[in-house]
Coordinates of C-alpha atoms in Angstrom, one line a residue:
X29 CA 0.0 0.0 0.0
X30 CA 1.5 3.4 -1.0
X31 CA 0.6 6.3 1.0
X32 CA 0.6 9.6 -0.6
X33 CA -0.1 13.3 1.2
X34 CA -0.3 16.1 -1.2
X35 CA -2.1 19.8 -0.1
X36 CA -4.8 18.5 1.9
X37 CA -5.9 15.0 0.2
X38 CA -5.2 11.9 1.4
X39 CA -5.2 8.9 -1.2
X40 CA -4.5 5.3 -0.5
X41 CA -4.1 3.7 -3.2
X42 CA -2.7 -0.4 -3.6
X43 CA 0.2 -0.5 -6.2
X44 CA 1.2 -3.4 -7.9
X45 CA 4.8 -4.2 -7.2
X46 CA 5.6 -4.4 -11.2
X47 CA 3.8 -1.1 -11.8
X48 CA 5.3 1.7 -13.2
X49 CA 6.2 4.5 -11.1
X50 CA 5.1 7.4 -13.7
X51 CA 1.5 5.5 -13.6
X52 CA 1.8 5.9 -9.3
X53 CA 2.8 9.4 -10.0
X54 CA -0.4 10.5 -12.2
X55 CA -2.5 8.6 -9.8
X56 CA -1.7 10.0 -6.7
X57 CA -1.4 13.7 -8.6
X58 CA -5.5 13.3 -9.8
X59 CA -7.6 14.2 -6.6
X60 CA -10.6 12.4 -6.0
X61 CA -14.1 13.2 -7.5
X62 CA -16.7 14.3 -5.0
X63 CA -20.0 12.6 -5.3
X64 CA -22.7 15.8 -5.9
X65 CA -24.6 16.7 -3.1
X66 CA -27.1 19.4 -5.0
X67 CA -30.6 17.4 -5.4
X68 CA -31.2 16.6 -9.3
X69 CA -34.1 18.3 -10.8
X70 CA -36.8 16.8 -12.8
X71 CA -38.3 17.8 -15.8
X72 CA -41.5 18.8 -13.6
X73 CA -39.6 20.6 -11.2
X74 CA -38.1 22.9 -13.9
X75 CA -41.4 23.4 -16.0
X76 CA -42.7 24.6 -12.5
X77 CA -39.8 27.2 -12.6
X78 CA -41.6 28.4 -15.9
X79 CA -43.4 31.7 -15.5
X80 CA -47.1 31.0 -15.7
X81 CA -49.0 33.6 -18.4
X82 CA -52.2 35.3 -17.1
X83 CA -55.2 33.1 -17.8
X84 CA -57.4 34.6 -20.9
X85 CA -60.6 36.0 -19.9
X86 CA -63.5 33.5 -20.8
X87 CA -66.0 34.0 -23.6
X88 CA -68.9 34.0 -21.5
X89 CA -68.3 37.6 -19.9
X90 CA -68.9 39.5 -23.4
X91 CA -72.2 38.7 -24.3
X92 CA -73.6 39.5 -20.6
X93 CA -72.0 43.1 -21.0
X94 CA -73.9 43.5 -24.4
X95 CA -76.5 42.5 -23.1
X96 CA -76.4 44.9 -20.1
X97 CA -74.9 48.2 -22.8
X98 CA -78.0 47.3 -24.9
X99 CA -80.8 47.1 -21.9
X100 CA -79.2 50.3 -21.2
X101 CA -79.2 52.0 -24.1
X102 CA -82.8 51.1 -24.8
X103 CA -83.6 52.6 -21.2
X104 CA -82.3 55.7 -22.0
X105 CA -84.1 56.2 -25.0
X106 CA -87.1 55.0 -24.1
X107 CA -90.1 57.2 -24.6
X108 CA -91.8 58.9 -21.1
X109 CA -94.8 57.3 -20.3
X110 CA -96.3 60.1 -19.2
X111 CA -95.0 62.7 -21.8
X112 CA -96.7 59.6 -24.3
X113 CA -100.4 59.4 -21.6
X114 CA -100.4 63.1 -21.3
X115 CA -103.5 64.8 -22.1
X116 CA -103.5 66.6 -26.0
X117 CA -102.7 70.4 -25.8
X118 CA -103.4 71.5 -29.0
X119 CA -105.8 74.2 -30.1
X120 CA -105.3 74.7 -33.8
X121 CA -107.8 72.9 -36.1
X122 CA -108.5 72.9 -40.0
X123 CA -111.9 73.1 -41.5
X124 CA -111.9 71.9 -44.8
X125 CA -114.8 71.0 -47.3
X126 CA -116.2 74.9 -46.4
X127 CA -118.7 76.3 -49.1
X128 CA -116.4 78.4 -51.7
X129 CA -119.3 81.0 -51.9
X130 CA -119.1 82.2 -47.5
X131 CA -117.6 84.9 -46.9
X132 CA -114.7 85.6 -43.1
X133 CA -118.0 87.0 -41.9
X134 CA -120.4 84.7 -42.7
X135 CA -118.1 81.6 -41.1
X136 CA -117.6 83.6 -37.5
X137 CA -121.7 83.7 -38.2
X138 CA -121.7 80.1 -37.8
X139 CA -119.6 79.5 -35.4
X140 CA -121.4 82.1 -32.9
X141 CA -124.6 80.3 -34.0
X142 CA -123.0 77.2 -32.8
X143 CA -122.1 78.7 -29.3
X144 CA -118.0 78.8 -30.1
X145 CA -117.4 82.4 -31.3
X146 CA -116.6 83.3 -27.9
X147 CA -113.9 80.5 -27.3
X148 CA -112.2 81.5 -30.8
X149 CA -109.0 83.9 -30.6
X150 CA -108.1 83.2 -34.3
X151 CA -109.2 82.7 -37.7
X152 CA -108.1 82.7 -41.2
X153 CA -110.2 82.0 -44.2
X154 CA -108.2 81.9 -47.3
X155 CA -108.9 83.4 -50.5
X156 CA -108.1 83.5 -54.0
X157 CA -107.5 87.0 -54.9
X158 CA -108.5 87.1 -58.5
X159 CA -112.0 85.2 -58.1
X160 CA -112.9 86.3 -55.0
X161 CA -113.3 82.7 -53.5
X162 CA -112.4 81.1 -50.1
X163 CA -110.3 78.2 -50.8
X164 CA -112.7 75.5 -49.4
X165 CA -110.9 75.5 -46.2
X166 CA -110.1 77.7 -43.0
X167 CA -108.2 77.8 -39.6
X168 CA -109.6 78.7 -35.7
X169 CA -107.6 78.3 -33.1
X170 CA -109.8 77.5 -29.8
X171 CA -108.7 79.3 -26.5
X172 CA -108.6 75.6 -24.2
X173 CA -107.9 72.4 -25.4
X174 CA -111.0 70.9 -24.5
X175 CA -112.8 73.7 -26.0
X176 CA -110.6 72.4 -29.1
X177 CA -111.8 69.2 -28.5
X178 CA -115.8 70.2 -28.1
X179 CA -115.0 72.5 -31.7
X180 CA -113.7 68.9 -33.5
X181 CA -116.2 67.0 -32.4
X182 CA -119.0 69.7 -33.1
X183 CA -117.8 70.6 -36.7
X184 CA -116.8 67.4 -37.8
X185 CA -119.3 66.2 -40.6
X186 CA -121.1 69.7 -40.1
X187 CA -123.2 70.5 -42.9
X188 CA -125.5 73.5 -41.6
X189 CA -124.1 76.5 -43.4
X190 CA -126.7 78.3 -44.9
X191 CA -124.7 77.2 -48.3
X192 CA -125.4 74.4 -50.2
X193 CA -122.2 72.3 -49.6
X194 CA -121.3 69.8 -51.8
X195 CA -119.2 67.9 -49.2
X196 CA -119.6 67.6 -45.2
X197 CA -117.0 69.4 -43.3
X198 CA -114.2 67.6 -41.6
X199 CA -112.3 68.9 -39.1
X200 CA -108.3 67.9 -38.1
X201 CA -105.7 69.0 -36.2
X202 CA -103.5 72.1 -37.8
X203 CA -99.7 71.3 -38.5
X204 CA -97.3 71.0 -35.1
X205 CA -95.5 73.8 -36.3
X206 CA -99.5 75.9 -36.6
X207 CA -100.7 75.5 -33.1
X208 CA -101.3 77.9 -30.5
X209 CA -102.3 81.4 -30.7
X210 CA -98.7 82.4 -30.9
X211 CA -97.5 80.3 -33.4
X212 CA -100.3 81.6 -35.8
X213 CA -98.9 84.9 -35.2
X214 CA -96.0 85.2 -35.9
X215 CA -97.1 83.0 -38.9
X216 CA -98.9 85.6 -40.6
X217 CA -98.1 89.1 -39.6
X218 CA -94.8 89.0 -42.1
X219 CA -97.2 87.4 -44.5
X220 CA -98.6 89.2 -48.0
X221 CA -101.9 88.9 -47.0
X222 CA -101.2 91.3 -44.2
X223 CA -99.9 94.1 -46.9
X224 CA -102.1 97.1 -47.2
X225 CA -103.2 96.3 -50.4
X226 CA -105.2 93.5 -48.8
X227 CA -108.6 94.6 -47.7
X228 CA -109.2 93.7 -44.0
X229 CA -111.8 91.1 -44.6
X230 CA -109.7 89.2 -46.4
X231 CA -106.8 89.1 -43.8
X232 CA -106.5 86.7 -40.6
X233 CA -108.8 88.1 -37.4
X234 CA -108.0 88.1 -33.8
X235 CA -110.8 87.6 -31.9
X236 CA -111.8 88.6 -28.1
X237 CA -115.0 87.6 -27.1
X238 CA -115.9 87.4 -30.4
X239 CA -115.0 90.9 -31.5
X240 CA -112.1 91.6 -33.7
X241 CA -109.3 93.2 -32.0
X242 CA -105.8 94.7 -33.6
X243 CA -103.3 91.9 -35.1
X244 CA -99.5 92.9 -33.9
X245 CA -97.4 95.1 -36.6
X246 CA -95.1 93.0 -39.0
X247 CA -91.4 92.6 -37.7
X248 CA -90.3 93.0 -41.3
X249 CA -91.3 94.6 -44.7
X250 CA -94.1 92.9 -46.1
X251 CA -94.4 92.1 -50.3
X252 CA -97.7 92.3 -52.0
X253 CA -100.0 89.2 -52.8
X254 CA -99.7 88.3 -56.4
X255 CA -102.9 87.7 -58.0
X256 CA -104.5 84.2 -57.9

């Protein structure tokens, strides 16, 4: 046995008597290999080490926020109930199918004969300036809605004119833009028919109780009818 002490290893070592000594020499020079203490990893371990990506949201969330931006959109725009159930303000109505032959005069006859000239604040009977006509129809605005109500109702089918009539009168509701006392207005006091060329019975009335009072000065200059 050949005993060898070199740094700080110790190596034992049997040698062959016959053995060469520059073999002895590279074998007592090597030092031993130490046996690795650090635990071996598996392929688990390390795919654990991995870092882990955020989970992708699920598919099922989308349509439920659809469904709530769409429930809330249609909220929103929904119509008010009571703005839809309200009770009808409007106080403008058109006569039509009115006797070509009567005269402004001769329809506020009627309608105080009927009990409604005193709930009228306006009226318009057009006509055509070269024949003298009406043109079969004519606008009243009523002071009340009901009273509005009472005059469509009362008026419609009406046939009692004094005038032979080839049609029954029917009664509607003037344009959105024509209602209210206001509205009819400023509608027609910048209108030719207001010029001074245009005798007075052929112009829009206001009414007050029945009797005519002034209609408010045009805000602008005012052009002559042309002939029709």
């Amino acid at each position: 046995i050949a005993v060898t002490v070199k740094k700080t290893f110790l190596h034992a070592e049997l040698v062959e008597e016959d053995a060469p000594i520059a073999g002895r020499r590279r074998a007592a020079s090597q030092p031993p290999e130490r046996p690795s203490t650090a635990p071996r990893r598996s392929l688990v371990d390390l795919r654990a080490l991995r870092p882990r990506r955020p989970a992708a949201p699920t598919q099922r969330a989308a349509p439920q926020v659809l469904r709530k931006a769409s429930s809330l959109s249609s909220d929103s725009t929904a119509p008010s109930t009571g703005a839809a159930g309200g009770e009808d303000r409007r106080t403008t109505v058109m006569l039509r199918n009115v006797p070509g032959e009567m005269s402004r005069s001769q329809v506020l006859e009627v309608l105080h004969r009927e009990g409604f000239l005193g709930e009228v604040d306006f009226f318009y009977l057009p006509v055509h300036f070269g024949s003298g006509t009406n043109a079969g129809f004519a606008f009243a605005n009523l002071a009340s809605p009901a009273a509005a109500r009472r005059f469509r109702t009362h008026f419609n089918r009406f046939a009692q004119w004094g005038f032979e009539a080839p049609r029954r009168c029917n009664v509607s509701w003037a344009r959105d833009d024509q209602q209210g006392l206001n509205n009819n207005i400023e509608r027609y006091r910048n209108s030719s028919v207001m010029h001074p060329s245009v005798a007075d019975k052929l112009r829009p009335v206001l009414l007050a109780r029945g009797a005519a009072v002034p209609f408010p000065p045009p805000t602008r200059r005012v052009w002559p009818p042309r002939a029709s």
